[in-house]
Coordinates of C-alpha atoms and ligand atoms in Angstrom, one line a residue:
M8 CA 57.0 144.7 76.8
Q9 CA 56.2 148.1 75.4
L10 CA 52.6 148.5 74.7
D11 CA 50.5 150.6 72.3
Q12 CA 50.4 153.4 74.9
N13 CA 47.5 155.7 74.9
A14 CA 49.1 159.0 74.3
T15 CA 46.2 161.0 75.7
R16 CA 46.3 159.3 79.1
E17 CA 46.8 161.7 81.9
N18 CA 50.0 161.7 84.1
W19 CA 50.5 163.0 87.7
G20 CA 51.8 166.6 87.7
S21 CA 54.6 165.8 90.1
K22 CA 56.2 163.1 92.2
L23 CA 55.0 164.7 95.4
G24 CA 51.5 165.0 93.9
F25 CA 51.5 161.2 93.3
I26 CA 52.8 160.4 96.7
L27 CA 50.2 162.5 98.4
A28 CA 47.4 161.1 96.3
A29 CA 48.5 157.5 97.0
A30 CA 49.0 158.3 100.7
G31 CA 45.6 160.0 100.5
S32 CA 44.0 156.8 99.3
A33 CA 45.7 154.7 101.9
I34 CA 45.1 157.1 104.8
G35 CA 41.3 157.2 105.4
L36 CA 38.5 156.0 107.5
G37 CA 40.6 152.8 107.7
N38 CA 43.2 154.6 109.9
I39 CA 41.0 156.8 112.0
W40 CA 37.7 155.0 112.3
R41 CA 38.4 151.3 111.5
F42 CA 41.9 150.8 113.0
P43 CA 41.1 152.0 116.5
Y44 CA 37.9 150.0 116.8
V45 CA 39.3 146.8 115.3
L46 CA 42.4 147.1 117.5
G47 CA 40.1 147.7 120.5
E48 CA 38.1 144.6 119.8
N49 CA 41.3 142.6 119.2
G50 CA 43.2 143.3 122.4
G51 CA 45.5 146.2 121.7
F52 CA 49.2 145.8 121.4
A53 CA 49.4 142.2 119.9
F54 CA 47.1 143.4 117.1
L55 CA 49.3 146.5 116.5
L56 CA 52.4 144.4 116.2
I57 CA 51.0 141.8 113.8
Y58 CA 49.5 144.7 111.8
I59 CA 52.9 146.3 111.4
I60 CA 54.6 143.0 110.5
C61 CA 51.9 142.5 107.8
V62 CA 52.5 146.0 106.4
I63 CA 56.2 145.3 106.0
V64 CA 56.2 141.6 104.9
V65 CA 53.1 141.6 102.8
G66 CA 52.0 145.2 102.2
L67 CA 55.2 146.7 100.8
P68 CA 55.9 144.0 98.2
I69 CA 52.3 143.9 97.0
M70 CA 52.0 147.7 96.7
G71 CA 55.2 147.6 94.6
A72 CA 53.6 144.9 92.4
E73 CA 50.4 146.9 91.9
M74 CA 52.3 150.1 91.0
V75 CA 54.6 148.3 88.5
I76 CA 51.6 146.5 86.9
G77 CA 49.9 149.9 86.5
R78 CA 52.9 151.7 85.2
G79 CA 53.9 148.9 82.9
S80 CA 50.5 148.7 81.3
R81 CA 49.2 152.2 81.7
R82 CA 45.7 150.8 82.1
N83 CA 42.9 150.2 84.6
P84 CA 43.1 147.0 86.7
F85 CA 41.0 145.0 84.2
G86 CA 42.8 146.3 81.1
A87 CA 46.3 146.0 82.8
F88 CA 46.3 142.2 83.0
K89 CA 44.9 142.0 79.5
A90 CA 47.6 144.2 78.1
L91 CA 50.5 142.6 79.9
L92 CA 49.4 138.9 79.2
P93 CA 47.1 139.0 76.2
G94 CA 45.0 135.9 75.8
S95 CA 45.3 134.8 79.4
M96 CA 42.6 134.7 82.1
W97 CA 44.4 137.1 84.4
W98 CA 41.9 139.9 83.6
V99 CA 39.6 138.1 86.0
V100 CA 41.8 139.3 88.9
G101 CA 41.3 142.9 87.7
A102 CA 37.5 142.3 87.3
I103 CA 37.2 141.0 90.8
G104 CA 39.2 143.9 92.1
I105 CA 36.8 146.4 90.5
L106 CA 33.9 144.5 92.0
T107 CA 35.6 144.6 95.4
G108 CA 36.1 148.3 94.9
F109 CA 32.3 148.8 94.4
L110 CA 31.6 146.9 97.6
I111 CA 34.1 148.9 99.6
L112 CA 33.0 152.2 98.2
S113 CA 29.3 151.3 98.8
Y114 CA 29.7 151.1 102.6
Y115 CA 32.6 153.6 102.7
N116 CA 30.1 156.3 101.6
V117 CA 27.9 155.4 104.4
V118 CA 30.5 155.8 107.2
A119 CA 31.7 158.9 105.5
G120 CA 28.1 160.1 105.6
W121 CA 28.0 159.5 109.4
T122 CA 31.2 161.7 109.5
L123 CA 29.5 164.5 107.5
Y124 CA 26.5 164.3 109.9
Y125 CA 28.8 164.7 112.9
L126 CA 30.6 167.5 111.1
F127 CA 27.3 169.2 110.6
Q128 CA 26.3 168.7 114.2
S129 CA 29.6 170.1 115.3
V130 CA 29.2 173.2 113.2
T131 CA 25.7 173.8 114.4
G132 CA 26.6 173.3 118.1
G133 CA 24.9 170.0 118.9
I134 CA 28.1 168.3 120.1
S135 CA 28.3 170.2 123.3
E136 CA 25.2 168.3 124.6
L137 CA 26.9 164.9 124.4
T138 CA 28.3 165.1 127.9
N139 CA 28.2 161.5 129.0
G140 CA 28.5 158.0 127.6
E141 CA 24.8 157.4 127.7
I142 CA 23.8 160.5 125.8
A143 CA 26.7 160.0 123.3
S144 CA 25.7 156.3 122.6
S145 CA 22.0 157.0 122.3
T146 CA 22.7 160.0 120.0
F147 CA 24.8 157.7 117.8
N148 CA 22.3 154.9 117.8
G149 CA 19.4 157.3 117.2
F150 CA 21.2 158.6 114.1
V151 CA 22.4 155.3 112.6
T152 CA 19.0 153.7 113.0
N153 CA 17.4 156.7 111.1
G154 CA 17.7 155.3 107.6
G155 CA 16.4 158.3 105.8
L156 CA 19.0 160.6 107.4
V157 CA 21.9 158.2 106.9
V158 CA 21.0 157.8 103.2
L159 CA 20.8 161.6 102.8
F160 CA 24.3 162.1 104.2
Q161 CA 25.6 159.1 102.2
F162 CA 24.2 160.9 99.1
I163 CA 25.9 164.2 100.0
F164 CA 29.2 162.5 100.4
T165 CA 28.8 160.6 97.1
F166 CA 28.4 163.9 95.5
L167 CA 31.7 165.2 96.9
G168 CA 33.4 162.2 95.3
I169 CA 31.9 163.0 92.0
F170 CA 32.9 166.6 92.3
V171 CA 36.6 165.8 92.7
V172 CA 36.9 162.8 90.3
S173 CA 35.1 164.4 87.5
Q174 CA 37.9 167.0 87.4
G175 CA 40.5 164.5 86.4
V176 CA 43.7 163.0 87.8
K177 CA 45.9 166.1 87.9
G178 CA 43.2 168.8 88.2
G179 CA 41.0 166.8 90.6
I180 CA 42.6 164.0 92.6
E181 CA 46.1 165.4 92.8
R182 CA 45.0 169.0 93.3
Y183 CA 42.8 168.2 96.3
S184 CA 45.1 165.7 97.8
K185 CA 47.9 168.3 97.9
I186 CA 45.7 170.6 100.0
L187 CA 43.9 168.0 102.1
M188 CA 46.7 165.7 103.2
P189 CA 48.9 168.3 105.0
T190 CA 45.7 169.8 106.6
L191 CA 44.8 166.3 107.9
F192 CA 48.2 165.9 109.5
I193 CA 48.1 169.3 111.3
L194 CA 44.6 168.5 112.6
L195 CA 45.7 165.1 113.9
V196 CA 48.7 166.5 115.7
L197 CA 46.5 169.2 117.4
L198 CA 44.1 166.5 118.5
I199 CA 46.8 164.3 120.0
G200 CA 48.0 167.2 122.0
R201 CA 44.6 167.5 123.6
S202 CA 44.0 163.8 124.0
V203 CA 47.2 162.8 125.8
T204 CA 46.9 165.6 128.3
L205 CA 43.5 164.4 129.5
P206 CA 43.4 163.0 133.1
G207 CA 43.5 159.2 132.9
S208 CA 44.9 159.1 129.4
M209 CA 47.9 157.0 130.4
D210 CA 45.7 153.9 130.5
G211 CA 45.0 154.4 126.8
L212 CA 48.6 154.5 125.9
K213 CA 49.3 151.4 128.0
F214 CA 46.5 149.6 126.2
L215 CA 48.1 150.5 122.9
F216 CA 51.7 149.8 123.8
T217 CA 52.0 147.2 126.5
P218 CA 52.8 143.8 125.1
D219 CA 50.2 141.3 126.0
F220 CA 50.3 138.2 123.9
S221 CA 47.6 136.3 125.8
K222 CA 45.1 137.8 123.4
L223 CA 46.8 136.6 120.3
N224 CA 44.9 134.0 118.3
G225 CA 44.0 133.2 114.7
D226 CA 41.2 135.7 114.5
V227 CA 43.4 138.5 115.7
I228 CA 46.0 137.6 113.1
L229 CA 43.4 137.5 110.3
E230 CA 41.9 140.8 111.4
A231 CA 45.4 142.4 111.6
M232 CA 46.3 141.2 108.1
G233 CA 42.9 142.4 106.7
Q234 CA 43.4 145.7 108.3
A235 CA 46.9 146.0 106.7
F236 CA 45.4 145.4 103.2
Y237 CA 42.5 147.6 103.9
S238 CA 44.5 150.4 105.3
L239 CA 47.1 150.4 102.5
S240 CA 44.3 150.2 99.8
L241 CA 45.8 147.0 98.5
G242 CA 44.4 143.9 96.7
M243 CA 41.8 145.5 94.4
G244 CA 43.7 147.7 92.0
V245 CA 43.8 151.3 93.5
M246 CA 47.6 151.2 93.3
I247 CA 47.4 149.7 89.8
T248 CA 45.2 152.6 88.7
Y249 CA 47.4 155.3 90.4
G250 CA 50.5 153.6 89.0
S251 CA 49.1 153.8 85.6
Y252 CA 49.4 157.6 85.7
L253 CA 53.1 157.4 86.8
D254 CA 56.0 158.5 84.6
R255 CA 59.0 156.2 84.1
K256 CA 61.4 158.4 86.3
T257 CA 59.6 157.5 89.5
N258 CA 61.3 155.1 91.8
I259 CA 58.6 152.5 92.8
F260 CA 60.6 151.1 95.7
S261 CA 61.0 154.4 97.5
S262 CA 57.4 155.4 96.6
T263 CA 55.9 152.3 98.2
A264 CA 58.1 152.8 101.3
T265 CA 57.0 156.4 101.7
V266 CA 53.3 155.7 101.2
A267 CA 53.3 152.6 103.5
S268 CA 55.1 154.4 106.3
L269 CA 52.9 157.5 106.1
D270 CA 49.9 155.2 106.3
A271 CA 51.0 153.0 109.2
G272 CA 52.3 156.2 111.0
I273 CA 49.0 157.9 110.7
A274 CA 47.2 154.8 112.0
V275 CA 49.4 154.7 115.1
L276 CA 48.9 158.5 115.6
A277 CA 45.1 158.0 115.3
G278 CA 45.4 155.3 118.0
I279 CA 47.4 157.8 120.2
A280 CA 44.7 160.4 119.7
I281 CA 41.7 158.1 120.4
F282 CA 42.6 155.5 123.1
P283 CA 43.7 158.0 125.8
A284 CA 40.3 159.6 125.2
V285 CA 38.5 156.2 125.3
F286 CA 40.0 155.4 128.7
A287 CA 39.7 158.9 130.1
M288 CA 36.0 158.8 129.4
G289 CA 35.6 155.3 130.9
M290 CA 34.4 153.8 127.6
D291 CA 35.0 150.2 126.4
P292 CA 37.7 150.0 123.7
A293 CA 35.9 146.9 122.3
D294 CA 32.8 149.0 121.6
G295 CA 32.7 148.3 117.9
A296 CA 32.1 150.5 114.8
G297 CA 30.7 153.4 116.7
L298 CA 33.7 153.9 118.9
T299 CA 35.1 157.0 117.3
Y300 CA 31.7 158.6 116.9
Q301 CA 30.7 158.1 120.5
V302 CA 33.9 158.7 122.4
L303 CA 35.4 161.8 120.8
P304 CA 32.3 164.0 120.9
M305 CA 32.2 163.3 124.7
V306 CA 35.7 164.4 125.1
F307 CA 35.1 167.5 123.2
A308 CA 31.9 168.3 125.1
Q309 CA 33.8 168.5 128.3
L310 CA 36.3 171.0 127.0
P311 CA 36.2 174.6 126.3
M312 CA 35.4 175.4 122.7
A313 CA 33.8 171.9 122.2
N314 CA 32.3 172.8 118.9
V315 CA 35.5 174.1 117.4
L316 CA 37.4 171.0 118.5
S317 CA 34.9 168.6 117.2
T318 CA 34.5 170.5 114.0
L319 CA 38.2 170.2 113.5
F320 CA 38.1 166.5 114.2
F321 CA 35.2 165.6 111.9
L322 CA 36.7 167.8 109.3
L323 CA 39.9 165.7 109.6
L324 CA 37.8 162.5 109.2
T325 CA 35.9 163.9 106.3
I326 CA 39.1 164.8 104.5
A327 CA 40.6 161.4 105.1
A328 CA 37.4 159.8 103.7
I329 CA 37.3 161.9 100.6
T330 CA 40.9 161.2 99.5
S331 CA 40.2 157.5 99.9
A332 CA 36.8 157.4 98.3
I333 CA 38.0 159.2 95.2
S334 CA 40.7 156.5 94.7
L335 CA 38.0 153.8 94.8
L336 CA 35.9 155.8 92.4
E337 CA 38.9 156.4 90.1
V338 CA 39.4 152.6 89.7
M339 CA 35.9 152.3 88.2
V340 CA 36.2 155.5 86.2
S341 CA 39.5 154.4 84.6
F342 CA 37.9 151.1 83.7
A343 CA 35.0 152.8 82.1
T344 CA 37.1 155.4 80.2
D345 CA 39.7 152.9 79.0
E346 CA 37.5 149.9 78.2
L347 CA 34.1 151.3 77.5
K348 CA 35.4 154.6 76.1
W349 CA 33.0 156.7 78.2
T350 CA 33.8 160.3 78.9
R351 CA 35.2 161.0 82.3
S352 CA 32.1 162.9 83.5
R353 CA 29.7 160.2 82.4
A354 CA 31.9 157.5 83.9
T355 CA 32.1 159.3 87.2
I356 CA 28.4 159.9 87.6
I357 CA 27.3 156.4 86.6
M358 CA 29.9 154.6 88.7
A359 CA 29.2 156.7 91.7
A360 CA 25.5 156.1 91.3
V361 CA 26.0 152.4 91.2
A362 CA 28.1 152.5 94.4
F363 CA 25.5 154.7 96.0
V364 CA 22.7 152.2 95.3
L365 CA 24.8 149.2 96.4
G366 CA 25.4 151.1 99.7
V367 CA 21.8 151.6 100.6
P368 CA 21.5 148.2 102.4
S369 CA 24.5 149.0 104.4
A370 CA 23.1 152.4 105.3
L371 CA 19.9 150.7 106.5
S372 CA 21.6 147.8 108.3
F373 CA 21.6 149.5 111.7
G374 CA 17.9 150.4 111.4
A375 CA 15.2 149.1 109.2
W376 CA 17.3 146.1 108.0
A377 CA 18.9 145.3 111.3
D378 CA 17.3 141.9 111.4
V379 CA 18.6 140.9 108.0
T380 CA 21.8 138.9 108.7
V381 CA 24.0 136.5 106.8
F382 CA 26.4 134.3 108.9
G383 CA 25.2 136.2 111.9
L384 CA 26.5 139.5 110.5
G385 CA 24.4 142.5 109.4
F386 CA 24.8 143.7 105.8
F387 CA 27.2 146.5 106.8
D388 CA 29.5 144.2 108.8
L389 CA 29.2 141.4 106.2
V390 CA 30.5 143.6 103.4
D391 CA 33.2 145.0 105.6
Y392 CA 34.4 141.6 106.8
L393 CA 34.2 140.0 103.3
T394 CA 36.1 142.7 101.5
A395 CA 38.8 143.4 104.1
N396 CA 39.5 139.9 105.4
I397 CA 38.9 137.8 102.3
M398 CA 38.6 139.6 99.0
L399 CA 41.5 142.0 99.4
P400 CA 44.0 139.3 100.7
L401 CA 43.0 137.0 97.9
G402 CA 43.4 139.7 95.4
G403 CA 46.7 140.5 96.9
I404 CA 48.0 136.9 96.6
L405 CA 47.0 136.8 92.9
I406 CA 48.6 140.2 92.2
A407 CA 51.8 139.0 93.8
I408 CA 51.8 135.8 91.9
F409 CA 51.1 137.6 88.6
A410 CA 54.0 140.0 89.2
G411 CA 56.4 137.4 90.5
W412 CA 55.7 134.4 88.3
A413 CA 53.3 135.1 85.4
W414 CA 54.3 138.4 83.9
G415 CA 57.8 137.2 82.8
N416 CA 60.8 139.3 81.9
G417 CA 58.9 142.6 81.5
V418 CA 58.6 143.1 85.3
K419 CA 62.3 143.4 85.9
K420 CA 62.8 146.1 83.3
E421 CA 59.8 148.0 84.6
M422 CA 60.7 147.7 88.2
L423 CA 64.3 148.9 87.6
E424 CA 63.1 151.9 85.6
G425 CA 63.5 154.9 87.7
S426 CA 65.3 153.0 90.5
G427 CA 68.1 150.9 89.0
Q428 CA 68.3 149.0 92.4
E429 CA 69.1 145.5 91.4
K430 CA 69.6 144.2 94.9
L431 CA 66.4 145.6 96.1
Y432 CA 64.7 144.1 93.1
K433 CA 65.9 140.6 94.1
V434 CA 64.5 141.0 97.6
W435 CA 61.2 142.3 96.2
L436 CA 61.0 139.5 93.7
W437 CA 61.5 136.9 96.4
A438 CA 58.9 138.6 98.5
V439 CA 56.2 138.6 95.8
R440 CA 57.1 135.1 94.6
I441 CA 57.2 133.4 97.9
L442 CA 57.0 135.4 101.1
A443 CA 53.8 137.3 100.6
P444 CA 51.7 134.6 98.9
I445 CA 52.7 132.0 101.5
A446 CA 52.1 134.3 104.5
V447 CA 48.7 135.5 103.3
G448 CA 47.7 132.0 102.1
L449 CA 48.6 130.4 105.4
I450 CA 46.6 133.0 107.4
L451 CA 43.6 132.5 105.2
V452 CA 43.8 128.7 105.2
F453 CA 44.2 128.5 109.0
N454 CA 41.2 130.6 109.5
F455 CA 38.8 129.1 107.1
V456 CA 39.6 125.4 106.9
Ligands
LIG515 N1 42.7 152.6 102.6 C1 41.4 153.2 102.8 C2 41.3 153.6 104.2 O1 42.1 153.4 105.0 C3 40.3 152.3 102.4 C4 40.5 151.7 101.1 C5 40.5 150.3 100.9 C6 40.6 152.5 99.9 C7 40.7 149.7 99.7 C8 40.8 151.9 98.7 C9 40.9 150.5 98.6 O2 40.3 154.2 104.6

């Protein structure tokens, strides 16, 4: 179906620009902060394996579905479903996606704020004092329980997001992704070089790569699937939004394969950078959300040029966070500019402000609000668990069903546009119709019923 296309809608400047922006969204705190600590809590290799299977079996087809929905409609997630199937209720999926985006961005800004704080500490020389586990942990805890300071850095990070997104798709998101993503890669490789040459680092690599299936259970499988959705930025409409700026010459099959492999590759590389250090420092891999922030500064503190190394690392983490946060913000901004006809700058500021306010309880949930728990989880952990393990997978199932069953004939034409690969299309269609919804559905049902 050819729609009344909005002639003024922006497009990506180049295919590479699009790939780097999409990979920039996928590669984020999820890879460098979340992946190592969730893997550490879930026993290592078995988690890694299930995660990779989920990326291939579920992630690839759903990412294709999102991009094709975006390109076919040239709309934000809410408007996309409305445009492709007018009169149906499918817009609800887009609306829930936008809501999920707000929730993720709300606490994402908080963790990104921690990162900025550590970057600031590195530049000003404070890191070299974190010489042992006790000091590193108490410094981390002292910081995250200081609500005012956490909110301040959350605010500064929110501002960075506004700065990039207000400059538009090509002039903002694409321009910065093209500079930041290669920088991130170089920094990560440098860090690995340092980490794997630490004495005692082999234990870390063993933890990561030695098969041990005794730890495998339903929880581990759910966490690994949630991590796959989270890490690939799937299930809430980022890839619909980024797809909506795509031209018709781009091959969606090869684009999804490139973005997903870059994302999973960087997650594994982050594991290779972090676990050798965890073991070399005698820390516990199951230490939870503070893992990265406690372990790495200690490693740096024991090396010459501690502040330079840690500045590089926290710069890497900040870069990863920015290119993901802007993709979340862009979902809301595209909604507001398409549907509410707001200007880009107005939309950016208002949406970012809403996400900031929503994030304050998460910012306080290690300090002043530590006692407020729901289902035994603090606010921060609750939002993280709910979005990654429930809302994104549910959104993913619905998006797959829409593309595979509900959309109708339009999907084939759109998917072959730019690729022409009929055979691949058949495999993809089978995956979004059957494989992905059943796999995700089973994992959810087994865990919650
Ligand atoms: N993929 C991002 C990361 O790994 C997080 C994210 C999730 C971004 C969902 C957008 C949507 O950090």
